[in-house]
PDB file of C-alpha atoms in Angstrom:
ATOM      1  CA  UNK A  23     156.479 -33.324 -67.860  1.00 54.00           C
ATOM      2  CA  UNK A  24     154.163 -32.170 -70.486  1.00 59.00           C
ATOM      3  CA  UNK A  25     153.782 -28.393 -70.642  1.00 64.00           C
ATOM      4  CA  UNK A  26     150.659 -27.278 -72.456  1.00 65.00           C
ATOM      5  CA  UNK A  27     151.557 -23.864 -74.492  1.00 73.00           C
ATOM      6  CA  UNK A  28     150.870 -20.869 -72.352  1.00 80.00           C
ATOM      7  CA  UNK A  29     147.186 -19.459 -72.955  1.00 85.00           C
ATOM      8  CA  UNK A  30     146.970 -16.374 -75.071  1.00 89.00           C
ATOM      9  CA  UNK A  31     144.550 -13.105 -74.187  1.00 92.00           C
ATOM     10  CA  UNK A  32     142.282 -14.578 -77.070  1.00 94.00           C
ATOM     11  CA  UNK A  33     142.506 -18.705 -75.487  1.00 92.00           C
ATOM     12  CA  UNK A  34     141.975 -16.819 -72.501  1.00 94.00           C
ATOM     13  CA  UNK A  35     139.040 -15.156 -73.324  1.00 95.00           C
ATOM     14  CA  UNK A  36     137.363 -18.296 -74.933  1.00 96.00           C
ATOM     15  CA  UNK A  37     137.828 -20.161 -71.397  1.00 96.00           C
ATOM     16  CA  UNK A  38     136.153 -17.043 -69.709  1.00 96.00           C
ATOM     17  CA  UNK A  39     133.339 -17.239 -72.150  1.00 96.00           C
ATOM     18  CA  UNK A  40     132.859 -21.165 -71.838  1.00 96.00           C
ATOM     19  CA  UNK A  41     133.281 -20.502 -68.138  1.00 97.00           C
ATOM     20  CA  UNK A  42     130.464 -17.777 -68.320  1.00 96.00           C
ATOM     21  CA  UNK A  43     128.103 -20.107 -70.063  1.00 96.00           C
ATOM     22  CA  UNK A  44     128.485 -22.954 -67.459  1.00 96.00           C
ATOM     23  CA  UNK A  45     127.540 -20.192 -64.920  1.00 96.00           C
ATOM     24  CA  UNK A  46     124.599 -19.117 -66.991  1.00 95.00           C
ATOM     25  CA  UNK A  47     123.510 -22.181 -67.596  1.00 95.00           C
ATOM     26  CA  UNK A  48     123.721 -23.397 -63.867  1.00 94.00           C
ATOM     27  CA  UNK A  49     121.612 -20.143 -63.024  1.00 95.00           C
ATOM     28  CA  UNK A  50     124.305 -18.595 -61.185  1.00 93.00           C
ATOM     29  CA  UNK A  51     124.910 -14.726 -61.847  1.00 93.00           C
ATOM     30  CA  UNK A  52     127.932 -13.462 -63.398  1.00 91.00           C
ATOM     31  CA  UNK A  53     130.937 -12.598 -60.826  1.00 91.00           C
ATOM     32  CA  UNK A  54     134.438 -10.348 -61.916  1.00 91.00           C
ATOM     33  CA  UNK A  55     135.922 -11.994 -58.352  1.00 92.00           C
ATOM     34  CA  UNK A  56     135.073 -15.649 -60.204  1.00 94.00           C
ATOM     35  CA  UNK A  57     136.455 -14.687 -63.700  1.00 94.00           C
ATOM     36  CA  UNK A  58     139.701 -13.453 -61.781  1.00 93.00           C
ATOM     37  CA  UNK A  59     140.281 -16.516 -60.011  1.00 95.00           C
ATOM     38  CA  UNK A  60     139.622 -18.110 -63.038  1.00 96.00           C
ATOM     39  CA  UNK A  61     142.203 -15.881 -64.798  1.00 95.00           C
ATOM     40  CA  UNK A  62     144.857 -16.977 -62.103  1.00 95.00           C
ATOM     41  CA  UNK A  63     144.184 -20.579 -62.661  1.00 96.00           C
ATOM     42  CA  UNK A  64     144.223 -20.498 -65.893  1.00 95.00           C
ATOM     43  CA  UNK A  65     147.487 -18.859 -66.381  1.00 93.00           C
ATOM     44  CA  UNK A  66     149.290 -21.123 -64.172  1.00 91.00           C
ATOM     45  CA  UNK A  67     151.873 -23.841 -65.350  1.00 86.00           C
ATOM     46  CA  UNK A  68     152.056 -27.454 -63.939  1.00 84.00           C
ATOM     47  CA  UNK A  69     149.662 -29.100 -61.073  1.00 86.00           C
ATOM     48  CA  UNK A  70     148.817 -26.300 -58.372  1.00 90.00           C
ATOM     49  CA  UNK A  71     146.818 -26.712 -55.426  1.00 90.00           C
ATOM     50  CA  UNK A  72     144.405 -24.439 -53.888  1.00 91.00           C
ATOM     51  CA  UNK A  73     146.735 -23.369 -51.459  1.00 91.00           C
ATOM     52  CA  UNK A  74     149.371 -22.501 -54.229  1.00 91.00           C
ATOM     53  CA  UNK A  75     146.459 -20.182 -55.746  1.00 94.00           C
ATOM     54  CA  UNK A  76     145.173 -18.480 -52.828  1.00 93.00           C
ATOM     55  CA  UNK A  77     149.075 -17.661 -52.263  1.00 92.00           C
ATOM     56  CA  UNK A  78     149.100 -16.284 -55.607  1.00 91.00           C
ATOM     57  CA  UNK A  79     146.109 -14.024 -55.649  1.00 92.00           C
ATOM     58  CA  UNK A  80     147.135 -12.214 -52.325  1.00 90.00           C
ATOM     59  CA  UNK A  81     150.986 -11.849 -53.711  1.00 90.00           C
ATOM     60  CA  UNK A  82     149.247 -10.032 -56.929  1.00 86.00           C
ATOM     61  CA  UNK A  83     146.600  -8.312 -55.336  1.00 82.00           C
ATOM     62  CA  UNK A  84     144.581  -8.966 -58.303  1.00 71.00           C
ATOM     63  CA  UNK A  85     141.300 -10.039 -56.223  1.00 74.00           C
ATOM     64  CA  UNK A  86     141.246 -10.213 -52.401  1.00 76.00           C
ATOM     65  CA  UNK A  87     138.928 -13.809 -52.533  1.00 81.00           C
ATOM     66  CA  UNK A  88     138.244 -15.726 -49.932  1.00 87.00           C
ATOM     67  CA  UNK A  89     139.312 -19.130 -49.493  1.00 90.00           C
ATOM     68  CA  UNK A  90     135.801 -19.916 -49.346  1.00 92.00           C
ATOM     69  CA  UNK A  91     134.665 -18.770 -52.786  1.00 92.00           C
ATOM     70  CA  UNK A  92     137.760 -20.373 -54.010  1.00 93.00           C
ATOM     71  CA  UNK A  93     137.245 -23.533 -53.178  1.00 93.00           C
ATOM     72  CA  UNK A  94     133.396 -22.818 -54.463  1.00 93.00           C
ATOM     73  CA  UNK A  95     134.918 -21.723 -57.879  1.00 95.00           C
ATOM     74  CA  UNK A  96     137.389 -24.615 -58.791  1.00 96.00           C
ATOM     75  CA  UNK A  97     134.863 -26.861 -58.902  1.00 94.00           C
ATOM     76  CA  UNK A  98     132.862 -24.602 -61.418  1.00 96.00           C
ATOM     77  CA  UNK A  99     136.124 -24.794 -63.602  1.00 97.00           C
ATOM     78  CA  UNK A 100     136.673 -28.220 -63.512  1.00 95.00           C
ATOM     79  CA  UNK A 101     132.819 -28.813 -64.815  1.00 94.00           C
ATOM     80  CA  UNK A 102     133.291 -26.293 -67.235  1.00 96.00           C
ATOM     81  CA  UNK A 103     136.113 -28.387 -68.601  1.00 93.00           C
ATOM     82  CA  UNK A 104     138.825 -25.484 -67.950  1.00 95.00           C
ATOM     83  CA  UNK A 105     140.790 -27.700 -65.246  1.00 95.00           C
ATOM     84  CA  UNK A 106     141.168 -30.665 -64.551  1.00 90.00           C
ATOM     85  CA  UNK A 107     141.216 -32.371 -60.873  1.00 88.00           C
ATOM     86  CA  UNK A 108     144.274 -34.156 -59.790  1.00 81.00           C
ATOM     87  CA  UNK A 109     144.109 -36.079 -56.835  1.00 70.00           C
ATOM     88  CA  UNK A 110     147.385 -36.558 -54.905  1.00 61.00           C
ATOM     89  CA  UNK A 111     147.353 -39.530 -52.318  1.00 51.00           C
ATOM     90  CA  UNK A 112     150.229 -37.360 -49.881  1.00 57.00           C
ATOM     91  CA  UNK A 113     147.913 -35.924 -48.070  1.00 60.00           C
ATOM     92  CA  UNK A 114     148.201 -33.023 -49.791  1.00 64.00           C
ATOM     93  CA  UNK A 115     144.295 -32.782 -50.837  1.00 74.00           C
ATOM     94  CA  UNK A 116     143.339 -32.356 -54.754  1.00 83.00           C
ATOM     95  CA  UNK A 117     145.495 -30.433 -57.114  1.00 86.00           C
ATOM     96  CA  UNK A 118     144.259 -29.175 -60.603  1.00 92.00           C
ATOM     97  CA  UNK A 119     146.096 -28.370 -63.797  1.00 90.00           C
ATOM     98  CA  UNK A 120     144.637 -26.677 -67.023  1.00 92.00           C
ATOM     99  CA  UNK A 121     142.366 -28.587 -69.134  1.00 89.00           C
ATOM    100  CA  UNK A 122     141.440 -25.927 -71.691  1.00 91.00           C
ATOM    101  CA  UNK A 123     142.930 -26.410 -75.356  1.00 86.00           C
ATOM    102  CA  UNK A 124     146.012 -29.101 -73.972  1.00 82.00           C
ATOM    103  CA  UNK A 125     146.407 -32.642 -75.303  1.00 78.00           C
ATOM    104  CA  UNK A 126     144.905 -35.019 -72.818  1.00 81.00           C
ATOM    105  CA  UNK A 127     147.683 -36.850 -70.824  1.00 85.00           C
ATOM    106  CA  UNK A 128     147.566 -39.076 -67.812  1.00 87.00           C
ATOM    107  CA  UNK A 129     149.795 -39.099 -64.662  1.00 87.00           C
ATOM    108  CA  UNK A 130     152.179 -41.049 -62.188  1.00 90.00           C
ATOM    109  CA  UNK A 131     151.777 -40.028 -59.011  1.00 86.00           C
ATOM    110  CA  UNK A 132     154.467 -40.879 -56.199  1.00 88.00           C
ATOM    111  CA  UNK A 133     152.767 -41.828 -52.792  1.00 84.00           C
ATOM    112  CA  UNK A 134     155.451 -40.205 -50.553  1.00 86.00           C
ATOM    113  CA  UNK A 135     156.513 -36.998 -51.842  1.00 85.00           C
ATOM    114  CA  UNK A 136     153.585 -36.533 -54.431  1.00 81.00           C
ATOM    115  CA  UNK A 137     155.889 -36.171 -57.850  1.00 85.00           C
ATOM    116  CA  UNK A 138     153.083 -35.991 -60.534  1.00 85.00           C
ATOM    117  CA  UNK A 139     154.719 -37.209 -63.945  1.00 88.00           C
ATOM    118  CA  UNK A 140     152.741 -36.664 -67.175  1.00 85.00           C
ATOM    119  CA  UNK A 141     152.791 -39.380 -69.912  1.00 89.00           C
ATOM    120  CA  UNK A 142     150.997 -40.411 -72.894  1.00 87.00           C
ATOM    121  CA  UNK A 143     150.711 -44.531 -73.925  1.00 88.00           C
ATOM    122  CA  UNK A 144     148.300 -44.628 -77.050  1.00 90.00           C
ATOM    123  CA  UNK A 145     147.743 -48.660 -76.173  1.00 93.00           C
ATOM    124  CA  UNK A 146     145.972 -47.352 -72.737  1.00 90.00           C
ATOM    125  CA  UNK A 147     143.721 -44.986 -74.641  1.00 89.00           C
ATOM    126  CA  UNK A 148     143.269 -48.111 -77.129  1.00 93.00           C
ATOM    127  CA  UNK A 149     142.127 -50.369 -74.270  1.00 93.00           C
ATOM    128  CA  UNK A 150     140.239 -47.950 -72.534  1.00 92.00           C
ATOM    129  CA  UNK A 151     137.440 -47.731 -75.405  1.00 93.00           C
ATOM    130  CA  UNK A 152     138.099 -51.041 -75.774  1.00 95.00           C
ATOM    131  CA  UNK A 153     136.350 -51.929 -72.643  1.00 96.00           C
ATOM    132  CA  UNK A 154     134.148 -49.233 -72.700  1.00 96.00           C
ATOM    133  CA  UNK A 155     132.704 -50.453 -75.800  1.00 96.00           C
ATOM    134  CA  UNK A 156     132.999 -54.578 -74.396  1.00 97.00           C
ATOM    135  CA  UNK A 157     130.365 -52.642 -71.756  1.00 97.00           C
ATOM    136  CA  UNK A 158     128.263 -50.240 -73.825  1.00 97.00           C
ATOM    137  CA  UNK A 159     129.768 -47.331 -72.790  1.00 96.00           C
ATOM    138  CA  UNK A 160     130.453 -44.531 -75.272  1.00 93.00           C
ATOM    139  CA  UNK A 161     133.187 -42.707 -73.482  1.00 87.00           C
ATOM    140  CA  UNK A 162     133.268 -38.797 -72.591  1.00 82.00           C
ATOM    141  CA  UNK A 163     136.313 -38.163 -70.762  1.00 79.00           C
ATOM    142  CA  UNK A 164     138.793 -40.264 -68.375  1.00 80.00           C
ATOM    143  CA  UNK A 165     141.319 -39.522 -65.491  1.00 79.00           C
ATOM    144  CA  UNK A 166     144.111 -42.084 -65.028  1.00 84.00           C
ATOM    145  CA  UNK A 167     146.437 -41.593 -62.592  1.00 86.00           C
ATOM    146  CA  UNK A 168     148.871 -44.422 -61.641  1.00 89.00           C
ATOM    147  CA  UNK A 169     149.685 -44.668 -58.086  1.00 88.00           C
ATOM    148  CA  UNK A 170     153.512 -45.640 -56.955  1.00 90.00           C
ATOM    149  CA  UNK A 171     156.639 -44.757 -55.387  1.00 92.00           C
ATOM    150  CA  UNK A 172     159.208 -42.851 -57.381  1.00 93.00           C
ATOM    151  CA  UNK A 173     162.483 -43.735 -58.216  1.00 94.00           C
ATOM    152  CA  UNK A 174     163.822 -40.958 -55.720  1.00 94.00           C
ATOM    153  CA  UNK A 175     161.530 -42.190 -52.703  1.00 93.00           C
ATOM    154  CA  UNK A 176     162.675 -46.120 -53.400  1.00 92.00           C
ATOM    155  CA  UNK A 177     166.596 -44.955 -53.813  1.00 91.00           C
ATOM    156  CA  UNK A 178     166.123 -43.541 -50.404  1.00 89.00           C
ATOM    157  CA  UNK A 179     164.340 -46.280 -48.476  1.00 82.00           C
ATOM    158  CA  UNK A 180     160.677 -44.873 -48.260  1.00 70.00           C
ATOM    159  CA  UNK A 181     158.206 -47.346 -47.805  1.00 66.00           C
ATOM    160  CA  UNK A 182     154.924 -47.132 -49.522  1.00 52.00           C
TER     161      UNK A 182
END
């Protein structure tokens, strides 16, 4: 797994200020319960899910939100460019990791129990602008998850 470097209070504040600009610039007013959810996300290691983070707040007492506007925020912070989504095929729903100042990785993702791995394979980022340039495409981003079984699930019989 690759584990960006914890955010400092000045990283932190940067994301809050890009995050306050998307807001601004979506005409949306300025919200302390939105920057604290924000805060939380940001802060956390690995892939979370919004259940993981709604655990979280309560346990800190930080912000009493309600599932609602957290699942209205996340969103907010994934077009800001703060997170990134994560889509787990488990039935588990999406989970989202940091995006904010971390090197851009993709992921395995294991069908039956919902392992994420992270990797990096510079000959997929080669071929990826490769065909986006074959097309006319100048690329702005990419998510590239790799769907399978892991080596755990197939050691123990699970079919996929």
């Amino acid at each position: 797994m690759i584990q960006p470097p914890a955010l400092d209070e000045a990283g932190l504040e940067r994301a809050l200020e890009r995050l306050r600009r998307t807001v601004r610039q979506r005409g949306l007013k300025g919200s302390s319960v939105r920057d604290s959810i924000a805060r939380a996300a940001l802060l956390r290691r690995g892939h979370f899910s919004v259940d993981d983070l709604l655990k979280e707040l309560r346990e800190s007492g930080v912000v009493d939100a309600h599932p609602a506007t957290v699942y209205r925020v996340l969103p907010l912070l994934v077009e800001a460019g703060l997170l990134q989504m994560t889509l787990v095929s488990k039935g588990d729903g999406a989970r989202y990791e940091r995006a904010f100042e971390r090197e851009h990785h993709d992921h395995l993702i294991c069908t039956r129990c919902g392992k994420v791995v992270e990797f990096e394979f510079e000959a997929i980022e080669v071929l990826q602008r490769d065909v986006a340039e074959r097309f006319g495409f100048r690329l702005t981003g990419h998510v590239h998850e790799l769907l399978g079984i892991c080596k755990d699930c197939s050691a123990a019989g699970v079919e996929g």
